[in-house]
Amino acid sequence: GLENETITDFKDLPIEIVINLIACTSVYRYDNKLIGDPIDISVINCFKGTLLEDSIKTSHPFSLSIETLARFPFESALRRMSCVVTVQNPTFERGYEYYSVVKGAPESLKCMFSKIPHNYDELNNTYSSKGYRVISLGYKKLDFNTGNVVFTSLF
């Protein structure tokens, strides 16, 4: 069961998860306020994010600069949204990496993942039955020159 599961503190999350949480949003700034999904706004605030026009900068626990190259907004029929982003971080070998990130309903994303936690369904069922909003995250590190790519769809 889930009795022995621990909850990871946000400061201890792998950098790829932090990138996904911050990058895969449709939050925007209007009249000096963040507008969008309350969960996304909380995530940006949690990581001390600064939202610029097409990028987000964070300082805690990672120093990241995330630029959105393509955004595919949430679609109810697909039950997910996705983005392609460039992430700058001083720990990356070349200083930046490209990622494709997706978030959405666990049932919709499960078939897309190459690795699935052994208790994926149990976690989803347990927390959703208690009224929690359960969201799955996925990412893929990309290796391409964006100057030669046209984004028409993703996932």
CSV table of N, CA and C in Angstrom, one decimal:
chain,number,residue,atom,x,y,z
A,1,GLY,N,0.8,-1.2,0.0
A,1,GLY,CA,0.0,0.0,0.0
A,1,GLY,C,0.8,1.3,0.0
A,2,LEU,N,0.2,2.4,0.1
A,2,LEU,CA,0.8,3.7,0.1
A,2,LEU,C,1.2,4.1,1.5
A,3,GLU,N,1.0,3.3,2.5
A,3,GLU,CA,1.3,3.8,3.9
A,3,GLU,C,2.8,4.1,4.0
A,4,ASN,N,3.7,3.4,3.3
A,4,ASN,CA,5.1,3.5,3.4
A,4,ASN,C,5.7,4.5,2.4
A,5,GLU,N,4.9,5.1,1.6
A,5,GLU,CA,5.3,6.1,0.6
A,5,GLU,C,5.7,7.4,1.3
A,6,THR,N,6.7,8.0,0.8
A,6,THR,CA,7.1,9.3,1.4
A,6,THR,C,6.9,10.4,0.3
A,7,ILE,N,6.6,11.6,0.8
A,7,ILE,CA,6.4,12.7,-0.1
A,7,ILE,C,7.7,13.5,-0.3
A,8,THR,N,8.2,13.7,-1.5
A,8,THR,CA,9.4,14.4,-1.7
A,8,THR,C,9.3,15.9,-1.6
A,9,ASP,N,10.1,16.5,-0.8
A,9,ASP,CA,10.1,17.9,-0.7
A,9,ASP,C,10.5,18.5,-2.0
A,10,PHE,N,9.8,19.6,-2.4
A,10,PHE,CA,10.0,20.2,-3.7
A,10,PHE,C,11.5,20.6,-3.9
A,11,LYS,N,12.3,20.9,-2.9
A,11,LYS,CA,13.7,21.2,-3.0
A,11,LYS,C,14.5,20.0,-3.4
A,12,ASP,N,14.0,18.8,-3.2
A,12,ASP,CA,14.7,17.6,-3.6
A,12,ASP,C,14.3,16.9,-4.9
A,13,LEU,N,13.4,17.6,-5.6
A,13,LEU,CA,12.9,17.0,-6.8
A,13,LEU,C,14.0,17.0,-7.9
A,14,PRO,N,14.0,16.0,-8.8
A,14,PRO,CA,15.0,16.1,-9.9
A,14,PRO,C,14.8,17.3,-10.8
A,15,ILE,N,15.8,17.8,-11.3
A,15,ILE,CA,15.7,19.0,-12.1
A,15,ILE,C,14.7,18.9,-13.3
A,16,GLU,N,14.6,17.7,-13.9
A,16,GLU,CA,13.7,17.5,-15.0
A,16,GLU,C,12.2,17.6,-14.6
A,17,ILE,N,11.9,17.2,-13.3
A,17,ILE,CA,10.5,17.4,-12.8
A,17,ILE,C,10.3,18.9,-12.6
A,18,VAL,N,11.3,19.6,-12.0
A,18,VAL,CA,11.1,21.0,-11.8
A,18,VAL,C,10.9,21.8,-13.1
A,19,ILE,N,11.7,21.4,-14.1
A,19,ILE,CA,11.5,22.0,-15.4
A,19,ILE,C,10.1,21.8,-15.9
A,20,ASN,N,9.6,20.5,-15.8
A,20,ASN,CA,8.3,20.2,-16.3
A,20,ASN,C,7.2,21.0,-15.5
A,21,LEU,N,7.3,21.1,-14.2
A,21,LEU,CA,6.3,21.8,-13.4
A,21,LEU,C,6.3,23.3,-13.8
A,22,ILE,N,7.4,23.9,-14.0
A,22,ILE,CA,7.5,25.3,-14.3
A,22,ILE,C,7.2,25.6,-15.8
A,23,ALA,N,7.6,24.7,-16.7
A,23,ALA,CA,7.5,25.0,-18.1
A,23,ALA,C,6.2,24.7,-18.7
A,24,CYS,N,5.5,23.7,-18.2
A,24,CYS,CA,4.3,23.3,-18.8
A,24,CYS,C,3.1,24.0,-18.2
A,25,THR,N,3.0,25.3,-18.4
A,25,THR,CA,1.9,26.0,-17.9
A,25,THR,C,1.3,27.0,-19.0
A,26,SER,N,0.2,27.6,-18.7
A,26,SER,CA,-0.3,28.6,-19.5
A,26,SER,C,-0.6,29.9,-18.7
A,27,VAL,N,0.3,30.1,-17.7
A,27,VAL,CA,0.2,31.2,-16.8
A,27,VAL,C,0.7,32.5,-17.6
A,28,TYR,N,0.1,33.6,-17.4
A,28,TYR,CA,0.6,34.8,-18.0
A,28,TYR,C,0.4,36.0,-17.0
A,29,ARG,N,1.1,37.0,-17.3
A,29,ARG,CA,1.0,38.2,-16.4
A,29,ARG,C,0.1,39.3,-17.0
A,30,TYR,N,-0.8,39.8,-16.2
A,30,TYR,CA,-1.7,40.8,-16.6
A,30,TYR,C,-1.9,41.8,-15.5
A,31,ASP,N,-1.6,43.1,-15.8
A,31,ASP,CA,-1.8,44.1,-14.8
A,31,ASP,C,-0.9,43.7,-13.5
A,32,ASN,N,0.3,43.2,-13.7
A,32,ASN,CA,1.2,42.9,-12.7
A,32,ASN,C,0.8,41.7,-11.8
A,33,LYS,N,-0.2,40.9,-12.3
A,33,LYS,CA,-0.7,39.8,-11.5
A,33,LYS,C,-0.5,38.5,-12.4
A,34,LEU,N,-0.3,37.4,-11.8
A,34,LEU,CA,-0.2,36.1,-12.5
A,34,LEU,C,-1.6,35.6,-12.7
A,35,ILE,N,-2.0,35.3,-13.9
A,35,ILE,CA,-3.3,34.8,-14.3
A,35,ILE,C,-3.1,33.3,-14.8
A,36,GLY,N,-4.0,32.4,-14.4
A,36,GLY,CA,-3.9,31.1,-14.9
A,36,GLY,C,-4.4,30.1,-13.8
A,37,ASP,N,-4.1,28.8,-14.0
A,37,ASP,CA,-4.4,27.8,-13.1
A,37,ASP,C,-3.8,28.0,-11.7
A,38,PRO,N,-4.6,28.0,-10.6
A,38,PRO,CA,-4.0,28.3,-9.3
A,38,PRO,C,-2.8,27.3,-8.9
A,39,ILE,N,-2.9,26.1,-9.4
A,39,ILE,CA,-1.8,25.1,-9.1
A,39,ILE,C,-0.5,25.6,-9.8
A,40,ASP,N,-0.6,26.0,-11.1
A,40,ASP,CA,0.5,26.5,-11.8
A,40,ASP,C,1.1,27.8,-11.2
A,41,ILE,N,0.3,28.7,-10.8
A,41,ILE,CA,0.7,29.9,-10.1
A,41,ILE,C,1.5,29.6,-8.8
A,42,SER,N,0.9,28.6,-8.0
A,42,SER,CA,1.6,28.2,-6.8
A,42,SER,C,2.9,27.6,-7.1
A,43,VAL,N,3.0,26.8,-8.1
A,43,VAL,CA,4.3,26.2,-8.5
A,43,VAL,C,5.3,27.2,-8.8
A,44,ILE,N,5.0,28.2,-9.7
A,44,ILE,CA,5.9,29.3,-10.1
A,44,ILE,C,6.3,30.0,-8.8
A,45,ASN,N,5.4,30.3,-7.9
A,45,ASN,CA,5.8,31.1,-6.7
A,45,ASN,C,6.7,30.2,-5.8
A,46,CYS,N,6.4,28.9,-5.7
A,46,CYS,CA,7.2,28.0,-4.9
A,46,CYS,C,8.6,28.0,-5.3
A,47,PHE,N,8.9,28.0,-6.6
A,47,PHE,CA,10.3,28.0,-7.1
A,47,PHE,C,10.8,29.4,-7.4
A,48,LYS,N,10.2,30.4,-6.8
A,48,LYS,CA,10.6,31.8,-6.9
A,48,LYS,C,10.8,32.2,-8.4
A,49,GLY,N,9.8,31.9,-9.1
A,49,GLY,CA,9.8,32.1,-10.6
A,49,GLY,C,9.4,33.6,-10.9
A,50,THR,N,10.1,34.1,-11.9
A,50,THR,CA,9.7,35.4,-12.5
A,50,THR,C,9.3,35.2,-13.9
A,51,LEU,N,8.0,35.5,-14.1
A,51,LEU,CA,7.4,35.3,-15.4
A,51,LEU,C,7.7,36.5,-16.3
A,52,LEU,N,8.3,36.3,-17.5
A,52,LEU,CA,8.6,37.3,-18.5
A,52,LEU,C,7.6,37.0,-19.6
A,53,GLU,N,7.8,37.6,-20.8
A,53,GLU,CA,6.8,37.4,-21.9
A,53,GLU,C,6.7,36.0,-22.3
A,54,ASP,N,7.8,35.4,-22.8
A,54,ASP,CA,7.8,34.0,-23.2
A,54,ASP,C,8.8,33.1,-22.5
A,55,SER,N,9.2,33.6,-21.3
A,55,SER,CA,10.1,32.8,-20.5
A,55,SER,C,9.8,32.9,-19.0
A,56,ILE,N,10.4,32.0,-18.3
A,56,ILE,CA,10.3,32.0,-16.8
A,56,ILE,C,11.7,31.8,-16.3
A,57,LYS,N,12.1,32.6,-15.3
A,57,LYS,CA,13.4,32.5,-14.6
A,57,LYS,C,13.1,32.1,-13.2
A,58,THR,N,13.9,31.1,-12.7
A,58,THR,CA,13.8,30.7,-11.3
A,58,THR,C,15.1,30.8,-10.6
A,59,SER,N,15.0,30.8,-9.2
A,59,SER,CA,16.3,30.9,-8.5
A,59,SER,C,16.4,29.8,-7.4
A,60,HIS,N,15.3,29.1,-7.1
A,60,HIS,CA,15.3,28.2,-6.0
A,60,HIS,C,14.5,26.9,-6.3
A,61,PRO,N,14.9,25.7,-6.2
A,61,PRO,CA,16.3,25.3,-5.8
A,61,PRO,C,17.3,25.3,-6.9
A,62,PHE,N,16.8,25.5,-8.1
A,62,PHE,CA,17.7,25.6,-9.3
A,62,PHE,C,17.6,26.9,-10.0
A,63,SER,N,18.8,27.4,-10.5
A,63,SER,CA,18.8,28.6,-11.3
A,63,SER,C,18.5,28.2,-12.7
A,64,LEU,N,17.3,28.5,-13.2
A,64,LEU,CA,16.8,28.1,-14.5
A,64,LEU,C,16.3,29.3,-15.3
A,65,SER,N,16.5,29.3,-16.6
A,65,SER,CA,15.8,30.2,-17.5
A,65,SER,C,15.2,29.4,-18.5
A,66,ILE,N,13.8,29.4,-18.6
A,66,ILE,CA,13.1,28.5,-19.5
A,66,ILE,C,12.3,29.4,-20.5
A,67,GLU,N,12.7,29.1,-21.8
A,67,GLU,CA,12.0,29.9,-22.8
A,67,GLU,C,11.1,28.9,-23.6
A,68,THR,N,9.8,29.3,-23.8
A,68,THR,CA,8.9,28.5,-24.5
A,68,THR,C,9.0,28.7,-26.0
A,69,LEU,N,9.3,27.6,-26.7
A,69,LEU,CA,9.5,27.6,-28.1
A,69,LEU,C,8.2,27.3,-28.8
A,70,ALA,N,7.4,26.4,-28.2
A,70,ALA,CA,6.1,26.1,-28.8
A,70,ALA,C,5.2,25.6,-27.6
A,71,ARG,N,3.9,26.1,-27.6
A,71,ARG,CA,3.0,25.7,-26.6
A,71,ARG,C,1.7,25.1,-27.2
A,72,PHE,N,1.4,23.9,-26.8
A,72,PHE,CA,0.1,23.3,-27.3
A,72,PHE,C,-0.8,23.3,-26.1
A,73,PRO,N,-1.8,24.2,-26.0
A,73,PRO,CA,-2.6,24.4,-24.8
A,73,PRO,C,-3.4,23.1,-24.5
A,74,PHE,N,-3.9,23.1,-23.3
A,74,PHE,CA,-4.7,22.0,-22.8
A,74,PHE,C,-5.9,21.8,-23.7
A,75,GLU,N,-6.1,20.6,-24.1
A,75,GLU,CA,-7.3,20.2,-24.9
A,75,GLU,C,-8.1,19.2,-24.1
A,76,SER,N,-9.4,19.5,-23.9
A,76,SER,CA,-10.2,18.6,-23.1
A,76,SER,C,-10.3,17.2,-23.7
A,77,ALA,N,-10.4,17.1,-25.0
A,77,ALA,CA,-10.5,15.8,-25.7
A,77,ALA,C,-9.2,14.9,-25.4
A,78,LEU,N,-8.1,15.6,-25.4
A,78,LEU,CA,-6.8,14.8,-25.1
A,78,LEU,C,-6.5,14.8,-23.6
A,79,ARG,N,-7.0,15.7,-22.9
A,79,ARG,CA,-6.8,15.8,-21.4
A,79,ARG,C,-5.3,16.0,-21.1
A,80,ARG,N,-4.7,16.9,-21.9
A,80,ARG,CA,-3.3,17.2,-21.6
A,80,ARG,C,-2.9,18.5,-22.3
A,81,MET,N,-1.7,19.0,-21.9
A,81,MET,CA,-1.1,20.1,-22.6
A,81,MET,C,0.4,19.8,-22.7
A,82,SER,N,1.1,20.5,-23.7
A,82,SER,CA,2.5,20.2,-23.8
A,82,SER,C,3.2,21.4,-24.3
A,83,CYS,N,4.5,21.5,-24.1
A,83,CYS,CA,5.4,22.6,-24.6
A,83,CYS,C,6.7,22.0,-25.0
A,84,VAL,N,7.3,22.8,-25.9
A,84,VAL,CA,8.8,22.5,-26.2
A,84,VAL,C,9.5,23.8,-25.7
A,85,VAL,N,10.6,23.5,-24.9
A,85,VAL,CA,11.2,24.6,-24.3
A,85,VAL,C,12.8,24.5,-24.4
A,86,THR,N,13.4,25.6,-24.3
A,86,THR,CA,14.9,25.7,-24.1
A,86,THR,C,15.1,26.0,-22.6
A,87,VAL,N,16.0,25.3,-22.0
A,87,VAL,CA,16.3,25.5,-20.6
A,87,VAL,C,17.7,25.8,-20.4
A,88,GLN,N,18.0,27.0,-19.8
A,88,GLN,CA,19.4,27.4,-19.5
A,88,GLN,C,19.7,27.1,-18.1
A,89,ASN,N,20.8,26.4,-17.8
A,89,ASN,CA,21.2,26.1,-16.5
A,89,ASN,C,22.7,26.0,-16.5
A,90,PRO,N,23.5,26.6,-15.6
A,90,PRO,CA,24.9,26.5,-15.6
A,90,PRO,C,25.5,25.1,-15.4
A,91,THR,N,24.7,24.2,-14.9
A,91,THR,CA,25.2,22.8,-14.7
A,91,THR,C,25.1,22.0,-16.0
A,92,PHE,N,24.4,22.4,-17.0
A,92,PHE,CA,24.3,21.7,-18.3
A,92,PHE,C,25.6,21.8,-19.0
A,93,GLU,N,26.0,20.8,-19.7
A,93,GLU,CA,27.3,20.7,-20.4
A,93,GLU,C,27.5,21.9,-21.4
A,94,ARG,N,26.5,22.1,-22.2
A,94,ARG,CA,26.6,23.2,-23.1
A,94,ARG,C,25.8,24.5,-22.7
A,95,GLY,N,25.4,24.5,-21.4
A,95,GLY,CA,24.7,25.6,-20.8
A,95,GLY,C,23.2,25.7,-21.1
A,96,TYR,N,22.7,24.9,-22.0
A,96,TYR,CA,21.2,24.8,-22.3
A,96,TYR,C,20.9,23.4,-22.8
A,97,GLU,N,19.6,23.1,-22.7
A,97,GLU,CA,19.0,21.9,-23.2
A,97,GLU,C,17.7,22.2,-23.7
A,98,TYR,N,17.2,21.3,-24.6
A,98,TYR,CA,15.8,21.4,-25.2
A,98,TYR,C,15.0,20.3,-24.5
A,99,TYR,N,13.8,20.6,-24.2
A,99,TYR,CA,12.9,19.6,-23.6
A,99,TYR,C,11.5,19.7,-24.2
A,100,SER,N,10.9,18.5,-24.3
A,100,SER,CA,9.5,18.4,-24.6
A,100,SER,C,8.8,18.0,-23.3
A,101,VAL,N,7.8,18.8,-22.8
A,101,VAL,CA,7.2,18.5,-21.5
A,101,VAL,C,5.7,18.4,-21.7
A,102,VAL,N,5.1,17.5,-21.0
A,102,VAL,CA,3.6,17.3,-21.1
A,102,VAL,C,3.1,17.1,-19.7
A,103,LYS,N,1.8,17.5,-19.4
A,103,LYS,CA,1.2,17.2,-18.2
A,103,LYS,C,-0.3,17.0,-18.5
A,104,GLY,N,-1.0,16.2,-17.7
A,104,GLY,CA,-2.4,16.0,-17.9
A,104,GLY,C,-2.9,14.8,-17.1
A,105,ALA,N,-4.0,14.3,-17.5
A,105,ALA,CA,-4.7,13.2,-16.7
A,105,ALA,C,-3.8,12.0,-16.8
A,106,PRO,N,-3.6,11.3,-15.6
A,106,PRO,CA,-2.8,10.1,-15.5
A,106,PRO,C,-3.3,9.0,-16.5
A,107,GLU,N,-4.6,8.9,-16.7
A,107,GLU,CA,-5.1,7.8,-17.6
A,107,GLU,C,-4.7,8.1,-19.0
A,108,SER,N,-4.7,9.4,-19.4
A,108,SER,CA,-4.4,9.8,-20.8
A,108,SER,C,-2.9,9.7,-21.1
A,109,LEU,N,-2.0,10.0,-20.1
A,109,LEU,CA,-0.6,10.0,-20.4
A,109,LEU,C,0.1,8.7,-20.2
A,110,LYS,N,-0.5,7.8,-19.4
A,110,LYS,CA,0.2,6.5,-19.1
A,110,LYS,C,0.7,5.8,-20.3
A,111,CYS,N,0.0,5.7,-21.4
A,111,CYS,CA,0.4,5.0,-22.6
A,111,CYS,C,1.6,5.7,-23.3
A,112,MET,N,1.9,6.9,-23.0
A,112,MET,CA,2.9,7.7,-23.6
A,112,MET,C,4.3,7.4,-23.0
A,113,PHE,N,4.3,7.0,-21.8
A,113,PHE,CA,5.5,6.9,-21.0
A,113,PHE,C,6.4,5.7,-21.3
A,114,SER,N,7.7,5.8,-21.3
A,114,SER,CA,8.6,4.7,-21.5
A,114,SER,C,8.9,4.0,-20.1
A,115,LYS,N,8.8,4.8,-19.0
A,115,LYS,CA,8.9,4.2,-17.7
A,115,LYS,C,7.7,4.6,-16.9
A,116,ILE,N,7.2,3.7,-16.2
A,116,ILE,CA,6.0,4.0,-15.3
A,116,ILE,C,6.3,3.4,-13.9
A,117,PRO,N,6.1,4.2,-12.9
A,117,PRO,CA,6.3,3.7,-11.5
A,117,PRO,C,5.4,2.5,-11.3
A,118,HIS,N,5.9,1.6,-10.5
A,118,HIS,CA,5.1,0.3,-10.2
A,118,HIS,C,3.7,0.6,-9.6
A,119,ASN,N,3.6,1.7,-8.9
A,119,ASN,CA,2.3,2.0,-8.2
A,119,ASN,C,1.6,3.2,-8.8
A,120,TYR,N,1.8,3.4,-10.1
A,120,TYR,CA,1.2,4.5,-10.8
A,120,TYR,C,-0.3,4.5,-10.7
A,121,ASP,N,-1.0,3.4,-11.0
A,121,ASP,CA,-2.4,3.4,-10.9
A,121,ASP,C,-2.9,3.5,-9.5
A,122,GLU,N,-2.2,2.8,-8.6
A,122,GLU,CA,-2.6,2.9,-7.1
A,122,GLU,C,-2.5,4.3,-6.6
A,123,LEU,N,-1.5,5.0,-7.0
A,123,LEU,CA,-1.4,6.4,-6.5
A,123,LEU,C,-2.5,7.3,-7.1
A,124,ASN,N,-2.8,7.1,-8.4
A,124,ASN,CA,-3.8,7.9,-9.0
A,124,ASN,C,-5.2,7.5,-8.4
A,125,ASN,N,-5.5,6.3,-8.2
A,125,ASN,CA,-6.8,5.9,-7.7
A,125,ASN,C,-6.9,6.3,-6.2
A,126,THR,N,-5.9,6.2,-5.4
A,126,THR,CA,-6.0,6.5,-4.0
A,126,THR,C,-6.2,8.0,-3.8
A,127,TYR,N,-5.4,8.8,-4.5
A,127,TYR,CA,-5.5,10.3,-4.3
A,127,TYR,C,-6.7,10.9,-5.0
A,128,SER,N,-7.1,10.4,-6.1
A,128,SER,CA,-8.3,10.9,-6.8
A,128,SER,C,-9.6,10.5,-6.0
A,129,SER,N,-9.6,9.4,-5.4
A,129,SER,CA,-10.7,9.0,-4.6
A,129,SER,C,-10.9,9.8,-3.4
A,130,LYS,N,-9.8,10.4,-2.9
A,130,LYS,CA,-9.8,11.3,-1.8
A,130,LYS,C,-10.1,12.8,-2.2
A,131,GLY,N,-10.4,13.0,-3.5
A,131,GLY,CA,-10.7,14.3,-3.9
A,131,GLY,C,-9.5,15.2,-4.4
A,132,TYR,N,-8.3,14.6,-4.4
A,132,TYR,CA,-7.2,15.4,-4.9
A,132,TYR,C,-7.2,15.5,-6.4
A,133,ARG,N,-6.6,16.5,-6.9
A,133,ARG,CA,-6.5,16.7,-8.3
A,133,ARG,C,-5.1,16.1,-8.7
A,134,VAL,N,-5.1,15.0,-9.4
A,134,VAL,CA,-3.9,14.2,-9.7
A,134,VAL,C,-3.5,14.6,-11.2
A,135,ILE,N,-2.3,15.0,-11.3
A,135,ILE,CA,-1.7,15.3,-12.6
A,135,ILE,C,-0.4,14.6,-12.9
A,136,SER,N,-0.3,14.0,-14.0
A,136,SER,CA,0.9,13.3,-14.4
A,136,SER,C,1.8,14.2,-15.2
A,137,LEU,N,3.1,14.0,-15.1
A,137,LEU,CA,4.1,14.8,-15.8
A,137,LEU,C,4.9,13.8,-16.7
A,138,GLY,N,5.3,14.3,-17.8
A,138,GLY,CA,6.3,13.6,-18.6
A,138,GLY,C,7.2,14.5,-19.4
A,139,TYR,N,8.4,14.1,-19.7
A,139,TYR,CA,9.4,14.9,-20.4
A,139,TYR,C,10.3,14.0,-21.3
A,140,LYS,N,10.8,14.7,-22.2
A,140,LYS,CA,11.8,14.1,-23.1
A,140,LYS,C,12.9,15.1,-23.4
A,141,LYS,N,14.1,14.8,-23.2
A,141,LYS,CA,15.2,15.7,-23.6
A,141,LYS,C,15.4,15.6,-25.1
A,142,LEU,N,15.4,16.7,-25.8
A,142,LEU,CA,15.5,16.7,-27.2
A,142,LEU,C,16.9,17.1,-27.7
A,143,ASP,N,17.3,16.7,-28.8
A,143,ASP,CA,18.6,17.1,-29.4
A,143,ASP,C,18.4,17.5,-30.8
A,144,PHE,N,18.2,18.8,-31.0
A,144,PHE,CA,18.1,19.3,-32.4
A,144,PHE,C,18.4,20.8,-32.4
A,145,ASN,N,18.5,21.3,-33.6
A,145,ASN,CA,18.7,22.7,-33.9
A,145,ASN,C,17.4,23.3,-34.2
A,146,THR,N,16.8,24.1,-33.3
A,146,THR,CA,15.5,24.6,-33.4
A,146,THR,C,15.3,25.5,-34.7
A,147,GLY,N,16.4,26.0,-35.3
A,147,GLY,CA,16.3,26.8,-36.5
A,147,GLY,C,15.8,26.0,-37.6
A,148,ASN,N,15.9,24.7,-37.6
A,148,ASN,CA,15.4,23.8,-38.7
A,148,ASN,C,14.1,23.0,-38.4
A,149,VAL,N,13.5,23.4,-37.4
A,149,VAL,CA,12.3,22.6,-36.9
A,149,VAL,C,11.1,23.5,-36.9
A,150,VAL,N,10.0,23.0,-37.4
A,150,VAL,CA,8.7,23.7,-37.4
A,150,VAL,C,7.8,22.8,-36.5
A,151,PHE,N,7.2,23.4,-35.4
A,151,PHE,CA,6.4,22.7,-34.5
A,151,PHE,C,4.9,22.8,-35.0
A,152,THR,N,4.4,21.7,-35.4
A,152,THR,CA,3.0,21.7,-35.8
A,152,THR,C,2.1,21.0,-34.8
A,153,SER,N,2.6,20.0,-34.1
A,153,SER,CA,1.9,19.3,-33.1
A,153,SER,C,2.9,18.5,-32.3
A,154,LEU,N,2.4,18.1,-31.1
A,154,LEU,CA,3.2,17.4,-30.2
A,154,LEU,C,2.4,16.4,-29.4
A,155,PHE,N,2.8,15.2,-29.2
A,155,PHE,CA,2.1,14.2,-28.5
A,155,PHE,C,0.8,13.9,-29.1
